[in-house]
CSV table of C-alpha atoms in Angstrom, one decimal:
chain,number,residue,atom,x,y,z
A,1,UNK,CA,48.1,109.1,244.0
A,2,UNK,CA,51.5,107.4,244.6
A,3,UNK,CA,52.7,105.2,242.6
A,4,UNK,CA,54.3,102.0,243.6
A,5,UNK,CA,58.0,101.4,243.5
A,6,UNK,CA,59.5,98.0,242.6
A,7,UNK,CA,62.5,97.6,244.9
A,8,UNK,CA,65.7,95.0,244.1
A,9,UNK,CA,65.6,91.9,246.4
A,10,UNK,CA,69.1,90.7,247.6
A,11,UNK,CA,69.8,87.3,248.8
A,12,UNK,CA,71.8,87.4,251.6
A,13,UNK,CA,72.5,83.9,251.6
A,14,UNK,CA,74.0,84.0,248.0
A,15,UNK,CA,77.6,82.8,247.7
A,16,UNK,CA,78.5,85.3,244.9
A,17,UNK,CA,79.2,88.3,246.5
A,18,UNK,CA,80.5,90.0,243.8
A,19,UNK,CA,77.4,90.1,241.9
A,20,UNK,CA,75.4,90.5,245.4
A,21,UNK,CA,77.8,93.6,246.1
A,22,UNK,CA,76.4,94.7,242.4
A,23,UNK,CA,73.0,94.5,243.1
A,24,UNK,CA,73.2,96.4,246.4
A,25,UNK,CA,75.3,99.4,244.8
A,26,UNK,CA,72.1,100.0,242.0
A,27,UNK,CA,69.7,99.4,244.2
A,28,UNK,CA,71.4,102.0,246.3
A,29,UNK,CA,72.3,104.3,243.6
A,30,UNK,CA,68.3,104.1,242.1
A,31,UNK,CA,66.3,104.7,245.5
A,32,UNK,CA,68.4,103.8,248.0
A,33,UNK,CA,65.9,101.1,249.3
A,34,UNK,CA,66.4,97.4,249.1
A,35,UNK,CA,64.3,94.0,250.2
A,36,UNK,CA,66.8,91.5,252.0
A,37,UNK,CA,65.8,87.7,251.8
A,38,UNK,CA,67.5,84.6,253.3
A,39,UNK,CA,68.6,86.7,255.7
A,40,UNK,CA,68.8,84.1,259.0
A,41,UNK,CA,66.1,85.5,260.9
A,42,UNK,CA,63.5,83.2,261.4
A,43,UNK,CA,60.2,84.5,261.3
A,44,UNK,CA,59.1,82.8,264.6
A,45,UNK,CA,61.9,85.3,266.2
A,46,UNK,CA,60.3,88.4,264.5
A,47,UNK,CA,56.5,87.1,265.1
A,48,UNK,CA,57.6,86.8,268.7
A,49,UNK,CA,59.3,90.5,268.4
A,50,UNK,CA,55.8,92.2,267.0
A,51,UNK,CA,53.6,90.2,269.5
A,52,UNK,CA,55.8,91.4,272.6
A,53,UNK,CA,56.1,94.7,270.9
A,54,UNK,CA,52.6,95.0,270.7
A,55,UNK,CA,52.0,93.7,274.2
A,56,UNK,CA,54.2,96.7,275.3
A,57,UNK,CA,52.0,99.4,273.2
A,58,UNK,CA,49.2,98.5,274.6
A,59,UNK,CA,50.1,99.1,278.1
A,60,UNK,CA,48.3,102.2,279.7
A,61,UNK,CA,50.5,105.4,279.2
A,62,UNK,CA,51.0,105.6,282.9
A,63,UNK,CA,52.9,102.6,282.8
A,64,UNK,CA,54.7,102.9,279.7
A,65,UNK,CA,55.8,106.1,280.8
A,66,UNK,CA,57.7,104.8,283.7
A,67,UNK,CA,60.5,104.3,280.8
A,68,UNK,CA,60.3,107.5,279.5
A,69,UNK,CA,63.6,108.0,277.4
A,70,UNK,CA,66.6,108.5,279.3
A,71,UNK,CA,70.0,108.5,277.5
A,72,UNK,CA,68.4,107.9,274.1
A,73,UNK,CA,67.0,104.8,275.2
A,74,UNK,CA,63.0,103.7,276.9
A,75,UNK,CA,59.5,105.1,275.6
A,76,UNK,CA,58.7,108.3,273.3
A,77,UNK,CA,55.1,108.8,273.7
A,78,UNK,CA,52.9,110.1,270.5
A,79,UNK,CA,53.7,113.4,269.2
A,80,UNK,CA,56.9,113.2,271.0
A,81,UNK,CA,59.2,113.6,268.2
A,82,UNK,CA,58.7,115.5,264.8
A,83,UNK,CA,61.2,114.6,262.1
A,84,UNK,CA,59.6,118.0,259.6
A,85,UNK,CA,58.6,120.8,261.7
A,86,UNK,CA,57.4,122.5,258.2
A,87,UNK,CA,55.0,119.4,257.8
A,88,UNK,CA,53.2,119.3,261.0
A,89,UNK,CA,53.5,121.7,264.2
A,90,UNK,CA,51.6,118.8,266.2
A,91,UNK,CA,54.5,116.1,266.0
A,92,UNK,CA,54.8,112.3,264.3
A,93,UNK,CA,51.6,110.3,264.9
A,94,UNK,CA,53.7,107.5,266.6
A,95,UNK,CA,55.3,106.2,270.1
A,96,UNK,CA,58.4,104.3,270.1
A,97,UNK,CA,60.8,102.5,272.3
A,98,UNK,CA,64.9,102.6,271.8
A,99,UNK,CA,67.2,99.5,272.8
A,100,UNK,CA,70.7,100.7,272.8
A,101,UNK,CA,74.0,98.5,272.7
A,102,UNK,CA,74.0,95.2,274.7
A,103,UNK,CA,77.9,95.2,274.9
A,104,UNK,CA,79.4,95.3,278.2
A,105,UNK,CA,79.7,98.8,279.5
A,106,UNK,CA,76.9,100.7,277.8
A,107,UNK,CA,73.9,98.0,278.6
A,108,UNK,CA,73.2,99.3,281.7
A,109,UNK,CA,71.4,102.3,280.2
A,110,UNK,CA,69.1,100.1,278.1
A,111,UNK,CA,65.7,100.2,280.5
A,112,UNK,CA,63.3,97.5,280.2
A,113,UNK,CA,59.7,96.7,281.3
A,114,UNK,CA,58.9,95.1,284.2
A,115,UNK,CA,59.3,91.1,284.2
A,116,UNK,CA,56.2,91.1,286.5
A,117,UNK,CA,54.3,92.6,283.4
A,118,UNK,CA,56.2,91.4,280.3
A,119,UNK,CA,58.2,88.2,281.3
A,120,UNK,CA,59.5,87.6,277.7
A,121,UNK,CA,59.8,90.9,277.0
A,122,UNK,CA,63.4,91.3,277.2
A,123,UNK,CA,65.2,87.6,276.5
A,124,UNK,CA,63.1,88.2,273.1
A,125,UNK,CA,64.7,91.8,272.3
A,126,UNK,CA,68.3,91.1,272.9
A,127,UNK,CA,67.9,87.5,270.8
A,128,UNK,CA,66.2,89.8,267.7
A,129,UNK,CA,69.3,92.6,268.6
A,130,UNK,CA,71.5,89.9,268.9
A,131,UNK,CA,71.0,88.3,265.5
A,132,UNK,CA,70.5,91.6,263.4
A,133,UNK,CA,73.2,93.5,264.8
A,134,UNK,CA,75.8,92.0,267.2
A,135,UNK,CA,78.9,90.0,265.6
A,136,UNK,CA,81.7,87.9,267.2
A,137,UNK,CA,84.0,90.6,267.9
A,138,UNK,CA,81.8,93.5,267.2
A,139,UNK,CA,78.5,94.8,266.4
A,140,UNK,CA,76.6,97.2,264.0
A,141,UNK,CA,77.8,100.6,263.6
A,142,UNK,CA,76.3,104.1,262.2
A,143,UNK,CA,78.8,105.0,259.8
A,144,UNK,CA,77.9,108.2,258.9
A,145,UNK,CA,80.9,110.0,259.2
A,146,UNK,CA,82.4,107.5,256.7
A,147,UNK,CA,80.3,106.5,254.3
A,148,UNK,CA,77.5,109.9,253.5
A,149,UNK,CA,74.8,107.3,252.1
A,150,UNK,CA,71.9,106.2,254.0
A,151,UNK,CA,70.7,102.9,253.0
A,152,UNK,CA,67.5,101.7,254.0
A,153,UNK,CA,66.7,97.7,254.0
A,154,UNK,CA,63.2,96.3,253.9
A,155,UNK,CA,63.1,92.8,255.9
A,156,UNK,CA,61.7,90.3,254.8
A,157,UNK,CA,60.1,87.6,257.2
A,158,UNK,CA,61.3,84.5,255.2
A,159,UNK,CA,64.7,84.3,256.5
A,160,UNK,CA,65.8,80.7,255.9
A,161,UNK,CA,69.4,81.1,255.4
A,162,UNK,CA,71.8,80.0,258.8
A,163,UNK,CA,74.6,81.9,259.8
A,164,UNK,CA,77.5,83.1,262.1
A,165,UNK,CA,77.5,86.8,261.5
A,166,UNK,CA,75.0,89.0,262.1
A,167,UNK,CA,73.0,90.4,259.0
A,168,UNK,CA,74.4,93.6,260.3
A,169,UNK,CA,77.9,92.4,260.1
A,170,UNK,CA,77.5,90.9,256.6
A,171,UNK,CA,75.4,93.4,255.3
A,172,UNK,CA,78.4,96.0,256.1
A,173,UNK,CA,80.8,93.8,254.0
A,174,UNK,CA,78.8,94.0,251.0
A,175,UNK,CA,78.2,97.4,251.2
A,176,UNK,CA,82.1,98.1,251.3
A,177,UNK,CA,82.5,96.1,248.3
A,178,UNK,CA,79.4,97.9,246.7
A,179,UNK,CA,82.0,100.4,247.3
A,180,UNK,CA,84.8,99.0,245.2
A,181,UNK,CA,86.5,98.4,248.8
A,182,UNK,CA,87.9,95.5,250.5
A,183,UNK,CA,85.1,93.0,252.3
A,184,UNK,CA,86.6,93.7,255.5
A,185,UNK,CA,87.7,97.7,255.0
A,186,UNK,CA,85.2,98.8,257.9
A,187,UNK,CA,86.6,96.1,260.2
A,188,UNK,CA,90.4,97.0,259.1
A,189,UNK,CA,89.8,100.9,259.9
A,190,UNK,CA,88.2,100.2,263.2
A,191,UNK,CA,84.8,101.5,262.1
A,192,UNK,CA,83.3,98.2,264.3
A,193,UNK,CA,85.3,98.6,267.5
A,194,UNK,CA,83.4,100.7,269.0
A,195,UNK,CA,80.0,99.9,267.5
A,196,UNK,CA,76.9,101.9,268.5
A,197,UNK,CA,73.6,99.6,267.4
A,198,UNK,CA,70.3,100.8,268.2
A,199,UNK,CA,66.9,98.1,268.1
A,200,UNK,CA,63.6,100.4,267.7
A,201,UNK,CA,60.2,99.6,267.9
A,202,UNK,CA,57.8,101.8,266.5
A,203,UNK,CA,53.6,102.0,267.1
A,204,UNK,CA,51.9,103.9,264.4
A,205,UNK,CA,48.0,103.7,265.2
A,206,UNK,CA,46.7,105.3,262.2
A,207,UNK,CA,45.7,109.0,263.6
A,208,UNK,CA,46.1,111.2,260.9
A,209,UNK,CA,43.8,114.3,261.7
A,210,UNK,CA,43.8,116.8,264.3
A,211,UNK,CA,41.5,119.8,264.2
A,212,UNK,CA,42.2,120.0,260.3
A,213,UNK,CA,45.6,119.6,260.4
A,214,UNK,CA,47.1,116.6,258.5
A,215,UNK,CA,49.4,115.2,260.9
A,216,UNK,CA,52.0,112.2,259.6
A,217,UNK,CA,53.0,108.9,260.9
A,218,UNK,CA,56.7,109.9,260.3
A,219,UNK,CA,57.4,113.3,258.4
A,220,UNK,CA,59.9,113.5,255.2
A,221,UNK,CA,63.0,112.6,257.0
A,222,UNK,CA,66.8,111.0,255.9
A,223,UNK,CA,67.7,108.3,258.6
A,224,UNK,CA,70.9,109.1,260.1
A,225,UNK,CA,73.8,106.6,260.2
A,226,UNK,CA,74.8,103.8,257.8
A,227,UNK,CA,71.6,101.4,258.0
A,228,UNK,CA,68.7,100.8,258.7
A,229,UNK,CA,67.2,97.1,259.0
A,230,UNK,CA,63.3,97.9,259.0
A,231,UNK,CA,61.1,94.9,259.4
A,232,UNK,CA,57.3,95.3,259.2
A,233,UNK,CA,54.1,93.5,260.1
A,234,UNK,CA,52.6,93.6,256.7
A,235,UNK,CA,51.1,97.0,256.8
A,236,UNK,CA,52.1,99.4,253.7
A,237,UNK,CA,53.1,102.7,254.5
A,238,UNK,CA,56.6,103.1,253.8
A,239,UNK,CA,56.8,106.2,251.5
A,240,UNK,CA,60.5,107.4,249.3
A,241,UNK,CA,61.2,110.3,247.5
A,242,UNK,CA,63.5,109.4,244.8
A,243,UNK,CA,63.8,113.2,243.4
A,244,UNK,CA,64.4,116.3,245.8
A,245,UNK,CA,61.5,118.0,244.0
A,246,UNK,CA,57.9,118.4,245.0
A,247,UNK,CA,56.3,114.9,242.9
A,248,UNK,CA,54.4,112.5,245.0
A,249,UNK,CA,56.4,109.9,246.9
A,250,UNK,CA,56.3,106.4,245.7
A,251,UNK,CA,55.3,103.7,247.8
């Protein structure tokens, strides 16, 4: 059985960002998994996000697959996608939806339900893609052709902490001092000028077994890019490997 792993919470809000900038290089180095708190999201944003989310899923497939995924962004219906083809020949027991960039020149390829059908749909998705990811200037970025980690955050829904950046944004400045680097080094390069954020929502409904064959919600994967800002509903499932060997993930 897995065991349970104890992840480092960071305080976003915190004004000592040396110490913060600390914290996130060990959690990093240890698992590579972190809770974030105070992070300015309120939790009536994200409610809103999983009840619209939700409202989406449970459309008939017909309908949802009038957004089928052009141009990496719409619908990916169950078994679409499989992140381990030596895992599971059947696919990922999940269906998703991509929101690409909202910056000017590249929004017109997001594709969005009907208003008719989902009237708050939308205006909720870009305010929640807004406030994780989008700065004054410029937005979130995957960085993986600078930095080779992959960090994964765990969001917590008790954001209380008000602020101008986006967690994003901020998030990226501690990380560059996690790596002895200036605060603003990813700005000063131009890592953010051209920034490529991506808002998913993923379904998983629990259907594990297929004629015998285990079949998994997500298969053993390493996210590409720089970060990922995962926020759930509550429901465990989240599983890391901290050892490239064959022992049993921890949860």
């Amino acid at each position: 059985m897995a065991e349970t792993l104890k992840l480092a919470i960071i305080d976003l809000s915190s004004s000592d960002s040396i110490s913060t900038a600390k914290s996130i290089r060990q959690a990093c180095i240890e698992c590579g998994f972190f809770y974030l708190v105070n992070h300015g999201v309120e939790e009536e944003l994200l409610l809103r996000v999983f009840d619209e989310s939700q409202k989406f899923f449970s459309l008939p497939l017909e309908e949802k697959m009038k957004l089928a995924t052009k141009h990496h962004r719409g619908y990916t219906p169950m078994y679409a996608e499989n992140l381990d083809y030596s895992s599971s020949s059947r696919g990922d027991s999940k269906e998703s939806f991509y929101i690409g960039s909202l910056e000017a020149g590249r929004s017109y390829l997001n594709r969005w339900p009907s208003e008719e059908i989902l009237p708050s749909w939308r205006p909720t998705m870009e305010s929640y893609h807004k406030k994780l990811l989008l700065g004054a200037k410029s937005g979130f970025i995957c960085l993986d052709n600078i930095v080779n980690n992959v960090y994964k955050v765990l969001l917590l829904k008790d954001g209380k902490y008000g602020q101008t950046q986006s967690v994003g944004k901020k998030l990226i400045s501690l990380i560059a001092q996690a790596l002895d680097l200036d605060a603003d080094f990813f700005e000063k390069v131009g890592a953010l000028d051209d920034p490529m954020p991506f808002l998913r929502l993923l379904h998983y409904p629990g259907d594990l077994e297929f004629c015998g064959e285990e079949t998994y919600g997500a298969s053993a994967h390493s996210d590409y890019g720089m970060v990922t800002l995962l926020a759930t509903n509550g429901v465990p499932g989240l599983q890391a490997c901290l050892m490239l060997t064959n022992q049993d993930p921890q949860l």
